[in-house]
Amino acid sequence: MANLINGKEIAAQVKAEVAKDAEKLAEKFGATPGLAVVIVGDDPASKIYVRNKKKACEEVGFYSEEIALPEKTSQKELLNLIDTLNKRVDIDGILVQLPLPKHLNEKTIIGAISPKKDVDAFSPFNVGRVMIGEYRFSPCTPAGVMELIKSTGVEIAGKNCVVIGRSNIVGKPMAMMLLHESGTVTVCHSKTQNLQEITSKADILVSAVGKANFVTADMVKEGAVVIDVGMNHDEEGNLCGDVKFDEVEPKAGYITPVPGGVGPMTIAMLMKNTLTAAMINASVVNRAAKVNKKSNAGTENKK
Ligand code: GUN
């Protein structure tokens, strides 16, 4: 029987630490971290995600602002909004909920967010930083997965790590983060041949496919760490992951449930990134204020 990895509990610990550090930030600089969440259209799943992000902000004592725009919002209107948010000093993090309606160019929109406020770490600048292993903002879902793996005490260095899925949001940054921890990483995708042969050798298996019951017991190595990033619905409409939990759980060493595994961690890491953005912003604003004070004093002396 596998050890269950409790994402809800670990996420609560991360959020408690974030809340404590946010208090210290308020004491030192009088600053409250601020997150703007932009949602365009009426996608029901996106609405739930946005609601959960807002709730998490309340839990950790952040200011949050939800900006809900109609489906027909133009690219120019959205870009103008991002420009305004980029300039606002009370907003440290900007998140545009994806997917966007088809008429909006996701790459252009994400690219318009200031890298300093890109708390999703989706912009090309921040993606590049993840690639070279020098980053302040961790991509939230992969960062959450890393925390879950670390909670097991299983060493990543030298292990066979297999990621199923190659999305820009999860699969690719996940592979990079495992590689930075010296895992031997294989990324599988829809064109991969002999998938079962590869996954069944994984000491650490991360599934980010988006298909219910995709990972079966024969694809899993005895004692493996199995992380399920999937958020799907079964035939009865119940939330489920990619992993056929009932048959994989007895074989795995550690496994995440869905719900209560990766999902809460993604939001906790978003809070962590927003705090990081606020810390950088507060120290920059504080430094700028000191410099201004000095130069004003200099001007006054000259008078
Ligand atoms: N849509 C699904 N997951 C995410 C996420 O982590 N960030 C954003 N911005 N949109 C998403």
Short mmCIF file of C-alpha atoms in Angstrom, two decimals, residues 10 30 34 48 53 57 81 100 106 125 136 138 147 152 162 169 179 232 248 252 262 277:
data_model
loop_
_atom_site.label_atom_id
_atom_site.label_comp_id
_atom_site.label_asym_id
_atom_site.label_seq_id
_atom_site.Cartn_x
_atom_site.Cartn_y
_atom_site.Cartn_z
CA ILE A 10 1.57 20.58 2.68
CA GLY A 30 4.18 48.77 5.40
CA GLY A 34 -1.28 42.55 -4.14
CA ILE A 48 -13.59 28.06 -9.96
CA LYS A 53 -6.96 31.98 -5.93
CA CYS A 57 -5.12 35.53 -1.03
CA LEU A 81 -5.50 46.71 -18.86
CA LEU A 100 -8.37 32.82 -23.20
CA GLU A 106 -2.31 34.12 -25.57
CA PHE A 125 11.80 35.92 -19.92
CA ARG A 136 12.75 33.98 -8.62
CA SER A 138 8.83 29.13 -10.02
CA GLU A 147 7.54 20.22 -2.88
CA THR A 152 8.49 12.00 0.66
CA VAL A 162 9.51 10.33 -16.23
CA ILE A 169 2.81 25.16 -18.33
CA LEU A 179 16.89 18.08 -14.13
CA ASN A 232 -10.35 15.41 -15.28
CA VAL A 248 -1.86 2.00 -9.00
CA ALA A 252 3.28 2.72 -5.72
CA VAL A 262 -1.20 18.79 -6.73
CA ALA A 277 7.23 39.84 -6.17
#
